Every structure is written in structure tokens, then in C-alpha cells.
Coordinates of C-alpha atoms in Angstrom, one line a residue:
Chain A
M1 CA 0.0 0.0 0.0
P2 CA 1.6 3.3 -1.1
I3 CA 2.2 6.0 1.4
D4 CA 0.4 9.3 0.8
K5 CA 3.1 11.3 -0.9
E6 CA 1.3 14.5 -0.1
S7 CA 2.0 14.1 3.6
L8 CA 5.7 13.3 2.9
A9 CA 6.2 16.3 0.8
M10 CA 5.0 18.7 3.5
T11 CA 2.4 20.4 1.4
D12 CA 1.8 24.0 2.3
T13 CA -2.0 23.7 2.3
P14 CA -3.9 22.4 5.3
L15 CA -6.8 20.0 4.9
L16 CA -9.0 21.7 7.5
K17 CA -8.9 25.2 8.8
V18 CA -10.8 25.8 12.0
S19 CA -11.1 29.4 13.3
G20 CA -12.8 30.7 16.4
V21 CA -15.2 27.8 16.8
S22 CA -17.5 28.2 19.9
K23 CA -20.5 26.3 21.0
F24 CA -22.8 27.5 23.8
Y25 CA -25.6 25.6 25.4
G26 CA -27.6 28.5 26.6
N27 CA -25.2 30.2 29.0
R28 CA -23.1 27.2 29.4
I29 CA -19.9 26.8 27.4
G30 CA -19.5 23.7 25.3
C31 CA -16.3 24.8 23.7
K32 CA -14.9 28.3 23.2
D33 CA -12.8 30.0 20.5
V34 CA -11.0 27.0 19.2
S35 CA -8.7 27.6 16.2
F36 CA -6.2 25.2 14.5
E37 CA -5.2 23.8 11.2
L38 CA -5.0 20.1 10.3
W39 CA -2.6 19.0 7.6
P40 CA -2.7 16.0 5.3
G41 CA -1.5 12.8 7.0
E42 CA -1.6 14.4 10.4
V43 CA -3.3 12.8 13.4
L44 CA -4.5 15.2 16.1
A45 CA -5.6 14.0 19.5
I46 CA -8.1 16.0 21.6
V47 CA -7.7 15.0 25.2
G48 CA -9.4 16.1 28.5
E49 CA -11.7 14.7 31.1
S50 CA -15.4 14.1 30.7
G51 CA -17.3 17.4 30.3
S52 CA -14.2 19.2 29.0
G53 CA -15.9 19.9 25.7
K54 CA -13.9 17.5 23.5
T55 CA -16.9 15.7 22.0
T56 CA -18.7 19.0 21.5
L57 CA -15.8 20.2 19.6
L58 CA -15.6 17.0 17.5
N59 CA -19.2 17.3 16.7
C60 CA -18.8 20.9 15.6
L61 CA -15.9 20.0 13.4
S62 CA -17.7 17.1 11.7
T63 CA -20.9 19.1 11.1
R64 CA -22.9 17.0 13.5
L65 CA -23.5 20.0 15.6
M66 CA -23.9 23.6 14.5
P67 CA -21.4 25.9 16.3
T68 CA -22.6 29.1 17.8
A69 CA -19.7 31.0 16.2
G70 CA -16.6 30.4 14.0
S71 CA -15.9 28.7 10.8
V72 CA -14.6 25.3 9.6
E73 CA -13.2 25.2 6.1
Y74 CA -12.3 22.0 4.3
R75 CA -10.1 21.5 1.3
M76 CA -12.2 19.6 -1.2
R77 CA -10.7 17.2 -3.7
D78 CA -10.7 20.0 -6.3
G79 CA -8.3 22.0 -4.1
N80 CA -10.8 24.6 -3.1
F81 CA -11.7 25.4 0.5
R82 CA -15.4 25.3 1.4
D83 CA -16.9 26.6 4.6
L84 CA -18.8 23.5 5.9
Y85 CA -21.6 25.6 7.4
H86 CA -22.2 27.4 4.1
M87 CA -22.8 24.1 2.2
S88 CA -26.1 22.7 1.5
E89 CA -27.3 19.8 3.7
A90 CA -27.0 17.5 0.7
E91 CA -23.4 18.5 0.0
R92 CA -22.5 18.0 3.6
R93 CA -24.1 14.5 3.6
F94 CA -22.2 13.6 0.5
L95 CA -18.9 14.7 2.1
M96 CA -19.6 12.7 5.2
R97 CA -20.4 9.6 3.2
T98 CA -17.4 9.7 0.8
D99 CA -14.5 11.9 1.9
W100 CA -14.9 11.5 5.6
G101 CA -15.3 8.8 8.2
F102 CA -16.8 9.0 11.7
V103 CA -15.9 6.2 14.2
H104 CA -18.3 6.3 17.2
Q105 CA -17.4 5.2 20.7
N106 CA -20.3 2.8 20.6
P107 CA -20.2 0.8 17.4
A108 CA -24.0 0.4 17.4
D109 CA -24.2 4.2 16.6
G110 CA -22.1 3.8 13.5
L111 CA -23.3 0.4 12.2
R112 CA -26.6 -1.0 11.1
M113 CA -27.0 -3.8 13.5
T114 CA -29.6 -5.8 11.6
V115 CA -27.9 -6.0 8.3
S116 CA -24.9 -8.3 7.5
A117 CA -21.3 -7.3 8.1
G118 CA -20.7 -7.3 4.3
A119 CA -23.7 -5.0 3.7
N120 CA -22.5 -2.6 6.4
V121 CA -19.2 -2.2 4.5
G122 CA -20.9 -2.4 1.0
E123 CA -23.5 0.2 1.9
R124 CA -20.9 3.1 1.9
L125 CA -19.7 1.9 -1.6
M126 CA -23.2 2.0 -2.9
A127 CA -23.7 5.5 -1.5
I128 CA -20.9 6.7 -3.9
G129 CA -22.5 5.0 -6.9
D130 CA -21.0 1.5 -7.0
R131 CA -23.7 -0.9 -8.2
H132 CA -21.7 -4.0 -9.2
Y133 CA -22.7 -6.7 -6.6
G134 CA -19.7 -8.9 -7.1
R135 CA -17.2 -6.1 -6.9
I136 CA -18.9 -4.7 -3.8
R137 CA -18.8 -8.1 -2.1
E138 CA -15.2 -8.6 -3.0
T139 CA -14.2 -5.2 -1.6
A140 CA -16.2 -5.7 1.5
S141 CA -14.5 -9.1 2.0
D142 CA -11.1 -7.6 1.5
W143 CA -11.8 -4.9 4.1
L144 CA -13.1 -7.4 6.6
A145 CA -9.8 -9.3 6.2
R146 CA -7.9 -6.1 6.7
V147 CA -9.6 -5.4 10.0
E148 CA -9.0 -9.0 11.0
I149 CA -12.6 -10.3 10.7
G150 CA -12.8 -13.8 9.2
T151 CA -14.5 -13.6 5.8
D152 CA -16.7 -16.5 6.9
R153 CA -18.5 -13.9 9.0
I154 CA -19.4 -11.7 6.1
D155 CA -23.1 -12.7 6.2
D156 CA -23.4 -12.4 10.0
Q157 CA -25.1 -9.4 11.5
P158 CA -22.9 -7.3 13.9
R159 CA -25.4 -8.1 16.6
A160 CA -23.6 -11.5 16.8
F161 CA -20.2 -9.8 17.0
S162 CA -18.1 -9.1 20.2
G163 CA -17.4 -5.4 21.1
G164 CA -14.0 -5.5 19.6
M165 CA -15.2 -7.0 16.3
R166 CA -18.0 -4.5 16.1
Q167 CA -15.5 -1.7 16.5
R168 CA -13.2 -3.1 13.8
L169 CA -16.2 -3.5 11.5
Q170 CA -17.1 0.1 12.1
I171 CA -13.6 1.1 11.1
A172 CA -13.8 -1.0 7.9
R173 CA -17.2 0.6 7.0
N174 CA -15.6 4.0 7.4
L175 CA -12.4 3.4 5.5
V176 CA -13.8 1.5 2.5
T177 CA -14.5 4.7 0.5
G178 CA -10.9 5.9 0.9
P179 CA -11.7 9.0 3.0
R180 CA -9.2 11.7 3.5
L181 CA -10.3 12.7 7.0
V182 CA -11.6 10.4 9.8
F183 CA -13.1 11.6 13.1
M184 CA -12.9 9.2 16.0
D185 CA -14.7 9.6 19.3
E186 CA -13.1 7.4 22.0
P187 CA -12.5 4.6 19.6
T188 CA -11.2 2.3 22.3
G189 CA -13.6 3.3 25.0
G190 CA -15.4 0.4 26.6
L191 CA -13.1 -2.3 25.2
D192 CA -10.9 -4.7 27.2
V193 CA -7.3 -3.7 27.3
S194 CA -6.1 -6.6 25.1
V195 CA -8.8 -5.8 22.6
Q196 CA -7.8 -2.1 22.8
A197 CA -4.2 -2.9 22.0
R198 CA -5.2 -4.9 18.9
L199 CA -7.5 -2.1 17.7
L200 CA -4.9 0.6 18.3
D201 CA -2.3 -1.3 16.4
L202 CA -4.8 -1.8 13.6
V203 CA -5.8 1.9 13.5
R204 CA -2.2 3.0 13.7
G205 CA -1.2 0.8 10.7
L206 CA -4.1 1.8 8.6
V207 CA -3.6 5.5 9.3
N208 CA 0.1 5.2 8.3
D209 CA -0.6 3.1 5.2
L210 CA -3.4 5.2 3.9
G211 CA -1.9 8.6 4.8
L212 CA -5.1 9.6 6.5
S213 CA -5.7 12.7 8.5
A214 CA -7.6 12.0 11.7
I215 CA -9.0 13.8 14.7
V216 CA -9.2 11.5 17.7
V217 CA -11.0 12.3 20.9
T218 CA -9.8 10.3 23.8
H219 CA -9.3 10.6 27.6
D220 CA -6.6 8.0 27.4
L221 CA -3.1 9.6 27.1
A222 CA -1.6 6.3 26.1
V223 CA -3.9 6.2 23.1
A224 CA -2.9 9.8 22.2
R225 CA 0.8 8.9 22.5
L226 CA 0.5 5.9 20.2
L227 CA -1.8 7.4 17.5
S228 CA -1.3 11.1 17.3
H229 CA 1.3 13.6 16.1
R230 CA -0.1 16.6 17.8
M231 CA -2.3 17.0 20.8
M232 CA -4.8 19.5 22.2
V233 CA -5.7 19.5 25.9
M234 CA -9.1 20.8 26.8
K235 CA -10.5 22.0 30.1
D236 CA -13.9 23.7 30.7
G237 CA -14.4 24.1 27.0
H238 CA -11.1 25.8 26.3
V239 CA -8.0 24.5 24.7
I240 CA -5.4 25.1 27.4
E241 CA -2.4 23.4 25.8
H242 CA -1.5 22.5 22.3
G243 CA 1.6 21.0 20.7
L244 CA 3.7 18.1 19.5
T245 CA 2.3 15.0 21.3
D246 CA 5.8 14.0 22.7
R247 CA 6.3 17.5 24.0
V248 CA 2.9 17.8 25.7
L249 CA 3.3 14.5 27.4
D250 CA 7.1 14.7 28.3
D251 CA 7.1 18.4 29.3
P252 CA 3.6 19.5 30.1
R253 CA 3.5 23.2 30.8
E254 CA 0.0 23.9 32.1
P255 CA -1.1 23.0 35.7
Y256 CA -4.0 20.9 34.4
T257 CA -1.9 19.0 31.8
Q258 CA 0.7 18.3 34.5
L259 CA -2.1 16.9 36.7
L260 CA -3.4 14.7 33.8
V261 CA 0.1 13.4 33.0
S262 CA 1.0 12.7 36.6
S263 CA -2.2 10.9 37.2
I264 CA -1.3 8.0 34.8
L265 CA -0.9 4.8 36.6
Q266 CA 2.4 3.1 36.0
V267 CA 2.4 -0.6 35.3
Chain B
M1 CA 33.3 21.8 7.5
A2 CA 29.5 22.1 7.7
T3 CA 27.8 22.6 11.0
P4 CA 24.3 21.2 10.9
L5 CA 23.6 21.7 14.6
V6 CA 24.1 25.0 16.6
V7 CA 22.7 25.5 20.1
S8 CA 22.7 29.1 21.2
E9 CA 21.9 30.6 24.6
V10 CA 19.4 27.9 25.6
F11 CA 17.8 28.0 29.0
K12 CA 15.5 25.4 30.4
S13 CA 13.6 25.0 33.7
F14 CA 10.6 23.0 34.9
T15 CA 7.8 24.7 36.7
M16 CA 6.0 22.2 39.0
H17 CA 2.5 23.5 39.3
L18 CA 1.4 20.6 41.4
R19 CA 4.2 21.5 43.9
D20 CA 3.2 25.1 44.6
G21 CA 4.7 26.2 41.4
I22 CA 8.3 25.6 42.4
K23 CA 10.7 26.2 39.6
L24 CA 13.5 23.7 38.9
P25 CA 16.3 25.2 36.8
V26 CA 17.8 22.6 34.5
V27 CA 20.4 24.3 32.3
N28 CA 21.4 27.9 31.7
D29 CA 23.0 29.5 28.7
V30 CA 23.9 26.4 26.7
N31 CA 26.1 27.1 23.8
F32 CA 27.7 24.6 21.5
S33 CA 27.7 23.3 18.0
V34 CA 28.4 20.0 16.3
A35 CA 30.1 19.7 12.9
S36 CA 29.6 17.1 10.2
G37 CA 31.7 14.0 10.8
E38 CA 32.2 14.9 14.5
C39 CA 31.0 13.0 17.6
V40 CA 30.5 15.3 20.6
V41 CA 29.9 13.6 23.9
L42 CA 28.0 15.3 26.7
G43 CA 29.9 14.7 30.0
G44 CA 29.2 15.4 33.6
P45 CA 27.5 13.6 36.6
S46 CA 24.0 12.2 36.5
G47 CA 21.2 14.7 36.9
I48 CA 23.2 17.6 35.4
G49 CA 20.9 17.9 32.4
K50 CA 22.6 15.8 29.7
S51 CA 19.4 13.9 28.7
S52 CA 17.4 17.1 29.0
I53 CA 19.6 18.7 26.4
L54 CA 19.0 15.8 23.9
K55 CA 15.3 16.0 24.6
M56 CA 15.2 19.7 23.9
L57 CA 17.1 19.2 20.6
Y58 CA 14.7 16.5 19.6
G59 CA 11.6 18.6 20.5
N60 CA 10.4 16.5 23.4
Y61 CA 11.1 19.3 25.9
A62 CA 10.2 22.9 25.4
V63 CA 12.8 25.6 25.7
D64 CA 12.5 28.7 27.9
A65 CA 14.8 30.8 25.8
G66 CA 17.4 30.5 23.1
Q67 CA 17.8 28.8 19.7
I68 CA 18.4 25.3 18.4
L69 CA 19.3 25.7 14.8
V70 CA 19.2 22.7 12.5
D71 CA 20.2 22.6 8.9
H72 CA 17.1 21.0 7.4
K73 CA 16.6 20.6 3.7
D74 CA 19.0 23.5 3.0
R75 CA 17.3 25.9 5.3
L76 CA 17.8 26.7 9.0
V77 CA 15.0 25.6 11.3
D78 CA 14.9 26.8 15.0
I79 CA 13.6 23.8 16.9
A80 CA 12.9 26.0 19.9
G81 CA 10.2 27.8 18.0
A82 CA 9.2 25.4 15.2
D83 CA 5.6 24.1 14.9
P84 CA 4.9 20.4 15.5
R85 CA 4.7 19.7 11.8
T86 CA 8.1 21.1 11.1
I87 CA 9.6 19.2 14.0
L88 CA 8.2 16.0 12.7
D89 CA 9.6 16.7 9.3
V90 CA 13.0 17.4 10.8
R91 CA 12.8 14.0 12.6
R92 CA 11.8 12.3 9.5
H93 CA 14.6 13.6 7.3
T94 CA 17.3 15.3 9.3
M95 CA 17.6 14.3 12.9
G96 CA 17.6 10.8 14.4
Y97 CA 17.5 9.8 18.0
V98 CA 18.3 6.6 19.8
S99 CA 16.6 6.8 23.2
Q100 CA 17.7 5.0 26.3
F101 CA 14.6 2.8 26.2
L102 CA 12.5 1.5 23.4
R103 CA 8.9 2.5 23.4
T104 CA 7.3 -0.7 22.2
V105 CA 4.1 -0.8 20.2
P106 CA 2.0 -3.9 20.8
R107 CA 2.1 -6.4 17.9
V108 CA 4.6 -4.8 15.7
A109 CA 7.6 -7.1 14.8
A110 CA 11.1 -6.0 15.7
L111 CA 12.0 -6.0 12.0
D112 CA 9.2 -3.6 11.2
V113 CA 10.1 -1.4 14.2
V114 CA 13.5 -1.0 12.7
A115 CA 12.3 -0.5 9.1
E116 CA 9.7 2.1 10.1
P117 CA 11.8 5.2 9.8
L118 CA 12.7 4.3 6.2
V119 CA 9.2 3.5 5.3
A120 CA 8.1 6.8 6.7
R121 CA 10.5 8.4 4.2
G122 CA 8.9 6.7 1.4
V123 CA 11.2 3.7 0.9
E124 CA 9.3 0.6 -0.2
A125 CA 8.7 -2.0 2.6
P126 CA 10.7 -4.9 1.2
E127 CA 13.8 -2.7 0.6
A128 CA 13.4 -1.2 4.2
R129 CA 13.1 -4.7 5.7
E130 CA 16.2 -5.8 3.8
K131 CA 18.2 -3.0 5.3
A132 CA 16.7 -3.6 8.7
S133 CA 17.7 -7.3 8.5
G134 CA 21.3 -6.3 7.7
L135 CA 21.5 -4.1 10.8
L136 CA 19.9 -6.6 13.2
A137 CA 22.3 -9.3 11.9
K138 CA 25.2 -7.0 12.4
L139 CA 24.0 -6.3 16.0
N140 CA 23.8 -10.1 16.6
L141 CA 20.1 -10.1 17.4
P142 CA 19.0 -13.8 17.1
R143 CA 17.1 -14.2 13.9
E144 CA 14.2 -16.0 15.6
L145 CA 13.4 -12.7 17.4
W146 CA 13.0 -10.6 14.2
S147 CA 9.4 -11.4 13.6
L148 CA 8.4 -10.9 17.3
P149 CA 7.2 -7.7 18.9
P150 CA 10.1 -6.5 21.1
A151 CA 7.9 -6.0 24.3
T152 CA 9.1 -9.2 25.8
F153 CA 12.8 -8.9 24.8
S154 CA 15.6 -8.4 27.3
G155 CA 17.0 -4.9 27.9
G156 CA 20.0 -5.5 25.7
E157 CA 17.9 -7.0 22.9
Q158 CA 15.5 -4.0 23.0
Q159 CA 18.4 -1.6 22.9
R160 CA 19.8 -3.3 19.8
V161 CA 16.4 -2.9 18.1
N162 CA 16.5 0.7 19.2
I163 CA 20.0 1.3 17.8
A164 CA 19.2 -0.4 14.5
R165 CA 16.1 1.8 14.2
G166 CA 18.1 4.9 14.9
F167 CA 20.9 4.0 12.5
I168 CA 18.9 2.8 9.6
T169 CA 18.3 6.2 8.0
S170 CA 21.0 8.5 6.7
H171 CA 20.0 11.4 8.9
R172 CA 22.6 14.2 9.0
I173 CA 22.3 14.5 12.8
L174 CA 22.1 11.7 15.2
L175 CA 21.4 12.0 19.0
L176 CA 22.4 9.0 21.1
D177 CA 21.2 8.7 24.7
E178 CA 23.4 5.9 26.2
P179 CA 23.0 3.5 23.4
T180 CA 25.4 1.0 24.8
A181 CA 24.3 1.0 28.5
S182 CA 23.0 -2.5 28.5
L183 CA 25.1 -4.2 25.9
D184 CA 27.8 -6.8 26.3
A185 CA 31.4 -6.1 25.1
V186 CA 31.0 -7.6 21.7
N187 CA 27.9 -5.6 20.8
R188 CA 29.4 -2.4 22.3
R189 CA 32.3 -2.8 19.8
V190 CA 29.7 -3.2 17.0
V191 CA 28.1 0.0 18.0
V192 CA 31.5 1.8 18.2
E193 CA 32.2 0.7 14.7
M194 CA 28.7 1.8 13.5
I195 CA 29.4 5.2 15.0
A196 CA 32.7 5.4 13.3
K197 CA 31.0 4.7 10.0
K198 CA 28.5 7.4 10.6
K199 CA 31.3 9.8 11.2
R200 CA 33.0 8.9 8.0
E201 CA 29.7 9.5 6.2
G202 CA 29.7 13.1 7.6
V203 CA 27.0 12.6 10.2
A204 CA 27.0 15.0 13.1
L205 CA 26.7 12.9 16.3
L206 CA 25.9 14.1 19.8
G207 CA 25.7 11.5 22.6
I208 CA 25.8 10.5 26.2
F209 CA 28.1 7.5 27.0
H210 CA 28.7 6.5 30.6
D211 CA 30.9 3.6 29.5
E212 CA 34.5 5.1 29.5
E213 CA 35.8 2.7 26.9
V214 CA 33.1 3.5 24.4
R215 CA 33.5 7.2 25.1
E216 CA 37.2 7.1 24.5
A217 CA 36.6 5.3 21.3
V218 CA 34.0 7.5 19.8
A219 CA 34.4 11.1 21.2
D220 CA 36.1 13.8 19.2
R221 CA 35.6 16.1 22.2
V222 CA 33.7 15.9 25.5
L223 CA 31.4 18.8 26.4
D224 CA 31.2 19.2 30.2
V225 CA 27.5 20.0 30.8
S226 CA 28.1 21.1 34.4
Q227 CA 29.3 24.4 33.0
F228 CA 25.7 25.1 32.1
S229 CA 24.3 24.0 35.5
P230 CA 22.4 26.7 37.3
R231 CA 23.2 24.9 40.6
K232 CA 26.9 25.6 40.0
A233 CA 26.1 29.3 39.5
V234 CA 24.2 29.4 42.8
A235 CA 27.1 27.7 44.7
A236 CA 29.8 30.0 43.2

């Protein structure tokens, strides 16, 4: 699988430009004045404890939640930037189905539990116009193998899958259309540690091989260390620290980040 | 002779917010440079800031003040102020680092751990693995371990994987944090020879070596880090 040459060449154009994004729930702050750029091939982790605003931010970035203020611009495949909130609903949906992926913490939110594993993967292909049954099934089967689900399970429904398998199926469903940007909300939350390790390794390999950009929300700093290049720490809706993942974890500057890092249990 | 690494007036301290904000000075006014084909060894007792200097150069530690200038793709990059993306590009193409301990990733084979920096530069996997095999063989890592993840390896085996990973690329600058600490005499000599080869190829090396024999063998000069110690300044 070729590496995305774009990310190696250090292109001077970001994929996503976020400026001044805020979301208020009445008087309460969801997230406030968040600005950053995401580059091709880059994995950004958003960390912070429950209620810090990280999922609100993720939802604002992925058009699942309308921000109160600010703009999110995305570089389309034709090279032009479009403001996501000035697109039509139909255009946004098309983007989400083709060029983006969204991996939910709970696989049941991202899968159709009552159709087969193969159909879960094939559905996204059909959404972009593929109609050839044999080819769809072949691609689906190929992707199941890549996420380490036996191809003999292709006709089973995800209801019959374990938590870890469901999560891997959700990842296959998202990556089958060759997205350029994937959002992940606590992708390893709720899984046993051994299952987590397998999933993380899989995600890490796929992100490297495909040269994807990703924004990963997690409260687990080990996940952030393993997957991300860059890290944003959130507290009370604000980004309080932002930098190279190694730097933020090895030399945290802000009191809250120091508290987070020093709270990790050593094994 | 080219000088790909220049450190100028660098200050570093840690502020411990969870300990009433006490400030721990680490190093003051660090100045030195490393030329191509030269191996500079950081000297001085434990806790004087040798590893901290390497971590600042590699971007793992932030810098309070000063400049760390690296010749990267024919332009000067100041690591002290560079954005994460630039630091990652410098790591990919210009500056390598052999840390004291290998950070293992579950389920990735030793051979692929070693090959990874080449693959990240766009080299095809079979070619990268071929080169990784050569290095692991040279470092006498038993062949039956190559396909296993290094998590369960002994300290010395992990360190050899780490060294191979650091030496596989042709980075112009190489930082070495005690690469020979847990190696036996035979493998120490292999590493000394590998360092000598890097020097002949014009790589600028900066390292920490507690083993006197290795230090004697590789160092062109020893830079005494205690001259940058803020503690000395207080005592004087």
C-alpha cells in the first residue's frame, strides 16, 4: 500500500482550517474559541476529562452540531476550500459519506446492527455509486480481512459480534470509501485492554498506510501517544495546551496538563 | 566543515504547578555546535541535564529561551520555535534519536520497528526490511526474534532494536542517549564501529556515554555539561 506522498512532501496547504469555533448551550460553554489547522497525513488527538468539551468540539468540526460562532473550512478534492456551514445539507451529507469517516465510541451508533457485516461495508460503496454486486462483495470481504474479521463472518449481523469485532467492522465501514479525514470519538472506550491494543495497532497501521488525516477524541493519554502527532488539551471548553504529542506528554506546561500526565498509573 | 547543529543561549527550567509552582532550573545559557563528521559527547555527573539537552534538541522538551538551529533541507530551522509539523519533518529527514529505552508498540515485529523510519521516508517496505535485517544481523540479534514484537525482549535486545532503528536512515544529525548502556562487550564494539562509520559518512553525532571505553573510542571532544548547570552558578 503506497504512502500518501502528499504528507511526505509537507504540502503548504492544510486540509482543515478551524477558526474561532465556539458552541454555547444557553449560558453554558460547550467549547470556546478553538482555532487550529489540520494537515494532510496528520493525526490530532483532543484530550481532556469528561465534560471538558472535546466531544462537543468534535461534533462541531464534523458538522454533526452547528457551532454558535466560528468557521470550519475543508479543502475539497478539487483543491478549493469550502466553509462547511455554508454548504447545503445535501453537499455535507455527500462529504460525510465519501471523503470523511466517523468512528463512534459505541459501534452500534455507527453500524446498522440488523444487516450483515458485508452489507455494512458495502453500503458506503453503494452510496458513492458502486452498483456491481460482485465487486462490492469482493471489496467488503477484502476490508473485513484487513480489520481481521474472518471472511466466513461476512453474512453475519454485527449483533452477533463481540465489542472489539464491532469496532473493527465500524472502522472498515468508514475506510472503505478511501476517506481523507476520519473523526474518532473514544475509539477504544469500553473495550478490554487486550482488545484495545489490537484495535490501536490496527488503526495505527491503517492511518500510516493510507496517509489519512484524523482527529481522535480520547481521555486516554496512552492512546494519544500511540496514535497522534499533535495534541490539544481541553478543560472547561477551552484549549489550554496544544503542541507536539511528545512535547505535551514529556514536558507538560499547564497545571491541568501536569495533573493529567502525573495521574497516569504506571504498570 | 559544515555545522548542521548549533545550540545558542538555551535556557531550560521546569515549573512544577502541582508542587506550589516551584521552579527547577535545569540548564542555563547552553552554547555549542556539532560539525559534520564529528562526535561530541556530553559529559558530567547524573542529573546535570545531559538527557534534557538531547530531549530539547529533539523537540520532546520545550525551551524557555534560546535557539536550536538545525540545517534542514537547506534551510535553518529553529527547533525552539518550530511548529509540530516542522519538528516531525526534521525528525523524518534530518535528525535521528536513539533513546535509552525502546517505546514498544504492541504487535509490531522487531524487523518492522527497525524498518519504520525508512518506510516513513517513502522507501518501499521490502527494501526497508532488507536493510533492517542487515542491521539486526550486524548487531547479533538472534534471527528468531526478528518477527516478534520487542515488548518481551531483554533490555539488551530491546536496545539493539532501538539502535538499529536509529541508525537505519541517513540522517545528518544523530542523537544518542546511552545506546550502549545494557550491551555486552561484543555488541558495544559493534556500536562503536557503527558510530565510526556514521562519522566517515559526515553525520554530526551528539551522545551520552557513561561507558568510558566507548566514550574514549567515539568522542572527538567531551562537552562538560556542568558548566551550564544553574546549581553551580548558585554555589559559586
